[in-house]
Amino acid sequence: MAAGELTVSSHIQHHLTNAKMCTVDGSVAFNKACSEAGFWVLRIDSLAWSIGLGILFLWLFRKAAVKASSDQLAVPGKFQCSVEILIEFVESNVKSTFHGKSKLIAPLALTIFVWVFLMNLMDLVPVDVLPAFAGWVGATFFGMDSHDVYMKIVPTTDINTTVALALGVFVLMIGYSIKIKGVVGFIKELTLHPFHTKNVFVQALLVPFNLLLEVLALITKPFSLALRLYGNLYAGEMIFILIGIIGLLQLPLHFIWAVFHILVIVLQAFVFMMLTIVYLSMASADNH
């Protein structure tokens, strides 16, 4: 029983471990050798899959745009119609949610929705297929122990990926706030709200409290994005892994959970996009 539990535990742990690359004593190292490398460790599977899916998104949408512009009189195909419907859907949400003026928001929202959706969609690939293939490649061509080859194919189950996306939104929030309100207006927003009084002395006493509350509110917005996306996708991936060790019931249970999980995949991409638009709209609002 103990050996079986250890096998199940190691199987789960293997699937939850990222492929890592780092430098140790000036030379490149991978995986277990990076345990003492500290902060500067690259999770190369998350980077590869997220960048690859981003390139796939750009290629597909560029292909649709080129075809639409070159064959304007031709009847659009199913893929082109799907792209146009998606663009109109995102554009309508931007118009109803973002109350400022910016040519960046609609393309940004479309990019976020499709990119996050594609990264989430990798969760539907059976959990053992690509990691097992990576292990076979490592063992066959590089003489590695297949158990020492790691590959997580869902970038959004990596907290580093979701935090990186959230930090991008955070930078845009700060940028839009300063662009619309100016540096002085942005500082006033952080120090004169939510508590405000005409008494100069009392207002000076309230500045530290206002600053603390406003900075916390500002920081929690993007990190709520990161944790919500990571938590939902990580939980879904964990269930897929647990289903994978059941045995004969694996395929029907995988299908049932995958059908339900499609909702989670789409919903989380939509929520990330909508909250990004809302936060940028709030940052662009001139309250002074």
Short mmCIF file of C-alpha atoms in Angstrom, two decimals:
data_model
loop_
_atom_site.label_atom_id
_atom_site.label_comp_id
_atom_site.label_asym_id
_atom_site.label_seq_id
_atom_site.Cartn_x
_atom_site.Cartn_y
_atom_site.Cartn_z
CA MET A 1 0.00 0.00 0.00
CA ALA A 2 2.81 2.39 0.90
CA ALA A 3 4.56 1.71 -2.39
CA GLY A 4 1.32 2.25 -4.31
CA GLU A 5 0.70 5.53 -2.55
CA LEU A 6 4.24 6.62 -3.30
CA THR A 7 3.75 5.76 -6.98
CA VAL A 8 0.51 7.74 -7.18
CA SER A 9 2.09 10.63 -5.30
CA SER A 10 5.16 10.69 -7.54
CA HIS A 11 2.95 10.46 -10.63
CA ILE A 12 0.94 13.50 -9.55
CA GLN A 13 4.06 15.39 -8.53
CA HIS A 14 5.67 14.66 -11.89
CA HIS A 15 2.71 16.15 -13.76
CA LEU A 16 2.69 19.24 -11.56
CA THR A 17 6.41 19.97 -12.04
CA ASN A 18 7.59 22.43 -14.68
CA ALA A 19 10.61 21.92 -16.90
CA LYS A 20 13.21 24.37 -15.61
CA MET A 21 16.38 25.91 -16.98
CA CYS A 22 18.91 27.93 -15.02
CA THR A 23 22.61 28.67 -14.68
CA VAL A 24 24.65 26.96 -11.97
CA ASP A 25 28.29 27.98 -11.55
CA GLY A 26 28.20 29.66 -14.94
CA SER A 27 26.86 26.68 -16.87
CA VAL A 28 23.35 25.87 -18.06
CA ALA A 29 21.44 23.37 -15.91
CA PHE A 30 17.98 21.82 -16.05
CA ASN A 31 15.23 20.59 -13.73
CA LYS A 32 16.51 19.09 -10.45
CA ALA A 33 19.86 20.84 -10.81
CA CYS A 34 17.97 24.16 -10.57
CA SER A 35 16.64 23.49 -7.05
CA GLU A 36 19.34 25.72 -5.54
CA ALA A 37 19.36 28.33 -8.31
CA GLY A 38 17.07 30.75 -6.47
CA PHE A 39 14.75 33.19 -8.23
CA TRP A 40 16.29 33.23 -11.72
CA VAL A 41 14.87 30.00 -13.05
CA LEU A 42 13.09 29.84 -16.42
CA ARG A 43 10.08 27.55 -16.67
CA ILE A 44 10.78 26.66 -20.25
CA ASP A 45 7.63 24.61 -20.88
CA SER A 46 5.33 27.48 -19.83
CA LEU A 47 7.37 29.92 -21.92
CA ALA A 48 7.44 27.66 -24.98
CA TRP A 49 3.74 26.82 -24.96
CA SER A 50 2.57 30.38 -24.21
CA ILE A 51 4.81 31.91 -26.89
CA GLY A 52 3.91 29.17 -29.37
CA LEU A 53 0.18 29.66 -28.80
CA GLY A 54 0.62 33.42 -29.11
CA ILE A 55 2.31 32.94 -32.48
CA LEU A 56 -0.49 30.56 -33.51
CA PHE A 57 -3.07 33.23 -32.62
CA LEU A 58 -1.24 35.88 -34.66
CA TRP A 59 -0.84 33.57 -37.65
CA LEU A 60 -4.49 32.47 -37.69
CA PHE A 61 -5.92 35.96 -37.34
CA ARG A 62 -3.47 37.45 -39.85
CA LYS A 63 -4.46 34.72 -42.31
CA ALA A 64 -8.15 35.59 -41.81
CA ALA A 65 -7.46 39.33 -42.16
CA VAL A 66 -5.44 38.88 -45.38
CA LYS A 67 -8.12 36.67 -46.90
CA ALA A 68 -10.89 39.11 -45.94
CA SER A 69 -9.04 42.07 -47.48
CA SER A 70 -7.99 40.26 -50.68
CA ASP A 71 -11.29 38.44 -51.39
CA GLN A 72 -13.87 41.03 -50.36
CA LEU A 73 -16.46 39.76 -52.88
CA ALA A 74 -15.97 36.10 -52.02
CA VAL A 75 -18.25 34.29 -49.57
CA PRO A 76 -16.35 34.06 -46.26
CA GLY A 77 -15.56 30.59 -44.98
CA LYS A 78 -16.49 29.19 -41.58
CA PHE A 79 -13.20 30.18 -39.98
CA GLN A 80 -13.35 33.73 -41.31
CA CYS A 81 -16.97 34.06 -40.12
CA SER A 82 -15.94 32.79 -36.69
CA VAL A 83 -13.15 35.35 -36.48
CA GLU A 84 -15.46 38.18 -37.54
CA ILE A 85 -18.11 37.13 -35.00
CA LEU A 86 -15.48 37.01 -32.28
CA ILE A 87 -14.12 40.44 -33.19
CA GLU A 88 -17.63 41.93 -33.15
CA PHE A 89 -18.32 40.25 -29.80
CA VAL A 90 -15.17 41.70 -28.23
CA GLU A 91 -15.76 45.11 -29.80
CA SER A 92 -19.31 45.30 -28.41
CA ASN A 93 -18.05 44.44 -24.91
CA VAL A 94 -15.34 47.09 -25.15
CA LYS A 95 -17.82 49.76 -26.27
CA SER A 96 -20.20 48.97 -23.42
CA THR A 97 -17.50 48.75 -20.73
CA PHE A 98 -14.63 51.09 -21.62
CA HIS A 99 -15.76 54.71 -21.36
CA GLY A 100 -12.56 56.41 -22.44
CA LYS A 101 -11.03 56.83 -25.88
CA SER A 102 -8.24 54.48 -26.90
CA LYS A 103 -7.41 52.54 -30.05
CA LEU A 104 -5.45 50.03 -27.97
CA ILE A 105 -8.24 48.59 -25.81
CA ALA A 106 -10.17 46.58 -28.44
CA PRO A 107 -7.06 44.85 -29.92
CA LEU A 108 -5.77 44.28 -26.38
CA ALA A 109 -9.07 42.73 -25.29
CA LEU A 110 -9.16 40.47 -28.36
CA THR A 111 -5.56 39.38 -27.77
CA ILE A 112 -6.18 38.63 -24.10
CA PHE A 113 -9.35 36.65 -24.76
CA VAL A 114 -7.98 34.48 -27.58
CA TRP A 115 -4.52 33.99 -26.07
CA VAL A 116 -5.82 33.03 -22.62
CA PHE A 117 -8.45 30.81 -24.25
CA LEU A 118 -5.80 28.95 -26.28
CA MET A 119 -3.60 28.47 -23.21
CA ASN A 120 -6.60 27.21 -21.24
CA LEU A 121 -7.63 24.95 -24.12
CA MET A 122 -4.45 22.90 -23.68
CA ASP A 123 -6.08 21.56 -20.52
CA LEU A 124 -8.28 19.34 -22.72
CA VAL A 125 -5.29 17.43 -24.08
CA PRO A 126 -5.05 14.13 -22.13
CA VAL A 127 -2.56 14.75 -19.35
CA ASP A 128 -0.28 11.78 -20.13
CA VAL A 129 0.08 12.18 -23.90
CA LEU A 130 2.56 15.03 -24.43
CA PRO A 131 4.54 14.53 -21.18
CA ALA A 132 4.95 10.84 -22.09
CA PHE A 133 6.11 11.83 -25.58
CA ALA A 134 8.61 14.28 -24.09
CA GLY A 135 9.88 11.54 -21.78
CA TRP A 136 10.29 9.17 -24.74
CA VAL A 137 12.23 11.81 -26.71
CA GLY A 138 14.49 12.47 -23.71
CA ALA A 139 15.15 8.78 -23.12
CA THR A 140 15.58 7.84 -26.80
CA PHE A 141 17.68 10.71 -28.13
CA PHE A 142 19.37 12.19 -25.06
CA GLY A 143 19.86 9.17 -22.81
CA MET A 144 17.81 10.70 -19.99
CA ASP A 145 15.63 8.95 -17.44
CA SER A 146 12.09 9.60 -18.71
CA HIS A 147 10.97 10.37 -15.14
CA ASP A 148 13.43 13.28 -15.08
CA VAL A 149 11.80 14.87 -18.15
CA TYR A 150 9.03 17.31 -17.22
CA MET A 151 6.45 19.08 -19.35
CA LYS A 152 3.41 21.09 -18.22
CA ILE A 153 1.49 22.01 -21.35
CA VAL A 154 -1.07 24.38 -19.78
CA PRO A 155 0.70 27.72 -19.22
CA THR A 156 -2.18 29.12 -17.13
CA THR A 157 -1.65 26.39 -14.50
CA ASP A 158 1.69 28.10 -13.81
CA ILE A 159 1.35 31.03 -11.38
CA ASN A 160 4.31 32.71 -13.09
CA THR A 161 2.36 32.96 -16.36
CA THR A 162 -0.80 34.39 -14.81
CA VAL A 163 1.16 36.86 -12.67
CA ALA A 164 3.09 37.99 -15.75
CA LEU A 165 -0.20 38.65 -17.55
CA ALA A 166 -1.52 40.50 -14.50
CA LEU A 167 1.62 42.62 -14.25
CA GLY A 168 1.13 43.63 -17.88
CA VAL A 169 -2.39 44.81 -17.01
CA PHE A 170 -1.00 46.60 -13.93
CA VAL A 171 1.52 48.53 -16.02
CA LEU A 172 -1.26 49.56 -18.41
CA MET A 173 -3.42 50.69 -15.49
CA ILE A 174 -0.65 52.94 -14.19
CA GLY A 175 0.09 54.21 -17.70
CA TYR A 176 -3.52 55.09 -18.46
CA SER A 177 -3.95 56.77 -15.06
CA ILE A 178 -0.91 59.00 -15.62
CA LYS A 179 -1.84 59.68 -19.26
CA ILE A 180 -5.39 60.85 -18.40
CA LYS A 181 -4.81 62.49 -15.02
CA GLY A 182 -1.16 63.44 -15.17
CA VAL A 183 1.44 62.59 -12.52
CA VAL A 184 0.04 65.15 -10.06
CA GLY A 185 -3.54 63.97 -10.62
CA PHE A 186 -2.50 60.34 -10.13
CA ILE A 187 -0.75 61.20 -6.85
CA LYS A 188 -3.82 63.16 -5.71
CA GLU A 189 -6.01 60.16 -6.45
CA LEU A 190 -3.79 57.99 -4.25
CA THR A 191 -3.56 60.47 -1.36
CA LEU A 192 -6.87 62.38 -1.28
CA HIS A 193 -9.29 59.47 -1.60
CA PRO A 194 -11.40 57.86 -0.23
CA PHE A 195 -11.30 60.17 2.82
CA HIS A 196 -11.39 63.83 1.92
CA THR A 197 -12.00 67.02 3.87
CA LYS A 198 -11.52 70.74 3.29
CA ASN A 199 -9.57 71.05 6.54
CA VAL A 200 -5.92 71.07 5.41
CA PHE A 201 -4.55 69.79 8.73
CA VAL A 202 -7.00 66.91 8.97
CA GLN A 203 -6.45 66.05 5.29
CA ALA A 204 -2.70 65.86 5.92
CA LEU A 205 -3.36 63.36 8.72
CA LEU A 206 -5.58 61.31 6.39
CA VAL A 207 -2.99 61.10 3.59
CA PRO A 208 -1.17 57.99 4.97
CA PHE A 209 -4.47 56.11 5.41
CA ASN A 210 -5.67 57.10 1.94
CA LEU A 211 -2.36 56.08 0.41
CA LEU A 212 -2.42 52.70 2.13
CA LEU A 213 -6.00 51.95 1.08
CA GLU A 214 -5.58 53.15 -2.51
CA VAL A 215 -2.28 51.34 -3.07
CA LEU A 216 -3.76 48.10 -1.69
CA ALA A 217 -6.82 48.49 -3.91
CA LEU A 218 -4.59 49.18 -6.91
CA ILE A 219 -2.37 46.17 -6.31
CA THR A 220 -5.16 43.69 -5.54
CA LYS A 221 -6.88 44.30 -8.89
CA PRO A 222 -4.26 42.71 -11.16
CA PHE A 223 -3.33 40.02 -8.67
CA SER A 224 -6.96 39.00 -8.32
CA LEU A 225 -6.81 38.42 -12.08
CA ALA A 226 -3.73 36.23 -11.72
CA LEU A 227 -4.99 34.15 -8.79
CA ARG A 228 -8.49 33.63 -10.23
CA LEU A 229 -7.18 32.32 -13.56
CA TYR A 230 -4.44 30.22 -11.96
CA GLY A 231 -6.71 28.74 -9.28
CA ASN A 232 -9.45 27.63 -11.66
CA LEU A 233 -7.11 26.11 -14.25
CA TYR A 234 -4.85 24.47 -11.66
CA ALA A 235 -7.87 22.84 -10.01
CA GLY A 236 -9.13 21.61 -13.38
CA GLU A 237 -5.71 20.18 -14.26
CA MET A 238 -5.51 18.43 -10.89
CA ILE A 239 -8.85 16.72 -11.53
CA PHE A 240 -7.66 15.57 -14.96
CA ILE A 241 -4.52 14.12 -13.33
CA LEU A 242 -6.58 12.28 -10.70
CA ILE A 243 -8.87 10.90 -13.42
CA GLY A 244 -5.77 9.73 -15.29
CA ILE A 245 -4.75 7.34 -12.46
CA ILE A 246 -8.16 5.69 -12.08
CA GLY A 247 -7.72 3.08 -14.80
CA LEU A 248 -10.62 1.67 -16.84
CA LEU A 249 -12.96 4.56 -16.02
CA GLN A 250 -10.40 7.11 -17.25
CA LEU A 251 -11.81 7.76 -20.73
CA PRO A 252 -15.53 8.24 -19.87
CA LEU A 253 -14.70 10.35 -16.81
CA HIS A 254 -12.18 12.39 -18.82
CA PHE A 255 -14.85 13.06 -21.45
CA ILE A 256 -17.45 14.11 -18.87
CA TRP A 257 -15.07 16.44 -17.06
CA ALA A 258 -13.72 17.83 -20.36
CA VAL A 259 -17.24 18.75 -21.50
CA PHE A 260 -17.85 20.60 -18.25
CA HIS A 261 -14.37 22.11 -18.27
CA ILE A 262 -14.97 23.72 -21.68
CA LEU A 263 -17.24 26.15 -19.83
CA VAL A 264 -14.47 26.96 -17.36
CA ILE A 265 -11.94 27.47 -20.16
CA VAL A 266 -14.11 29.95 -22.06
CA LEU A 267 -15.45 31.67 -18.94
CA GLN A 268 -12.04 32.30 -17.41
CA ALA A 269 -10.74 33.82 -20.65
CA PHE A 270 -13.84 36.03 -20.83
CA VAL A 271 -13.56 37.09 -17.16
CA PHE A 272 -9.88 37.96 -17.55
CA MET A 273 -10.69 40.06 -20.63
CA MET A 274 -13.68 41.84 -19.07
CA LEU A 275 -11.93 42.66 -15.79
CA THR A 276 -8.97 44.01 -17.74
CA ILE A 277 -11.30 46.32 -19.66
CA VAL A 278 -13.06 47.39 -16.45
CA TYR A 279 -9.79 48.12 -14.64
CA LEU A 280 -8.43 50.13 -17.57
CA SER A 281 -11.74 52.02 -17.82
CA MET A 282 -11.49 52.88 -14.11
CA ALA A 283 -7.88 53.97 -14.57
CA SER A 284 -8.88 56.19 -17.50
CA ALA A 285 -11.71 57.91 -15.63
CA ASP A 286 -10.79 61.52 -14.82
CA ASN A 287 -12.28 62.18 -11.39
CA HIS A 288 -10.75 65.60 -10.91
#
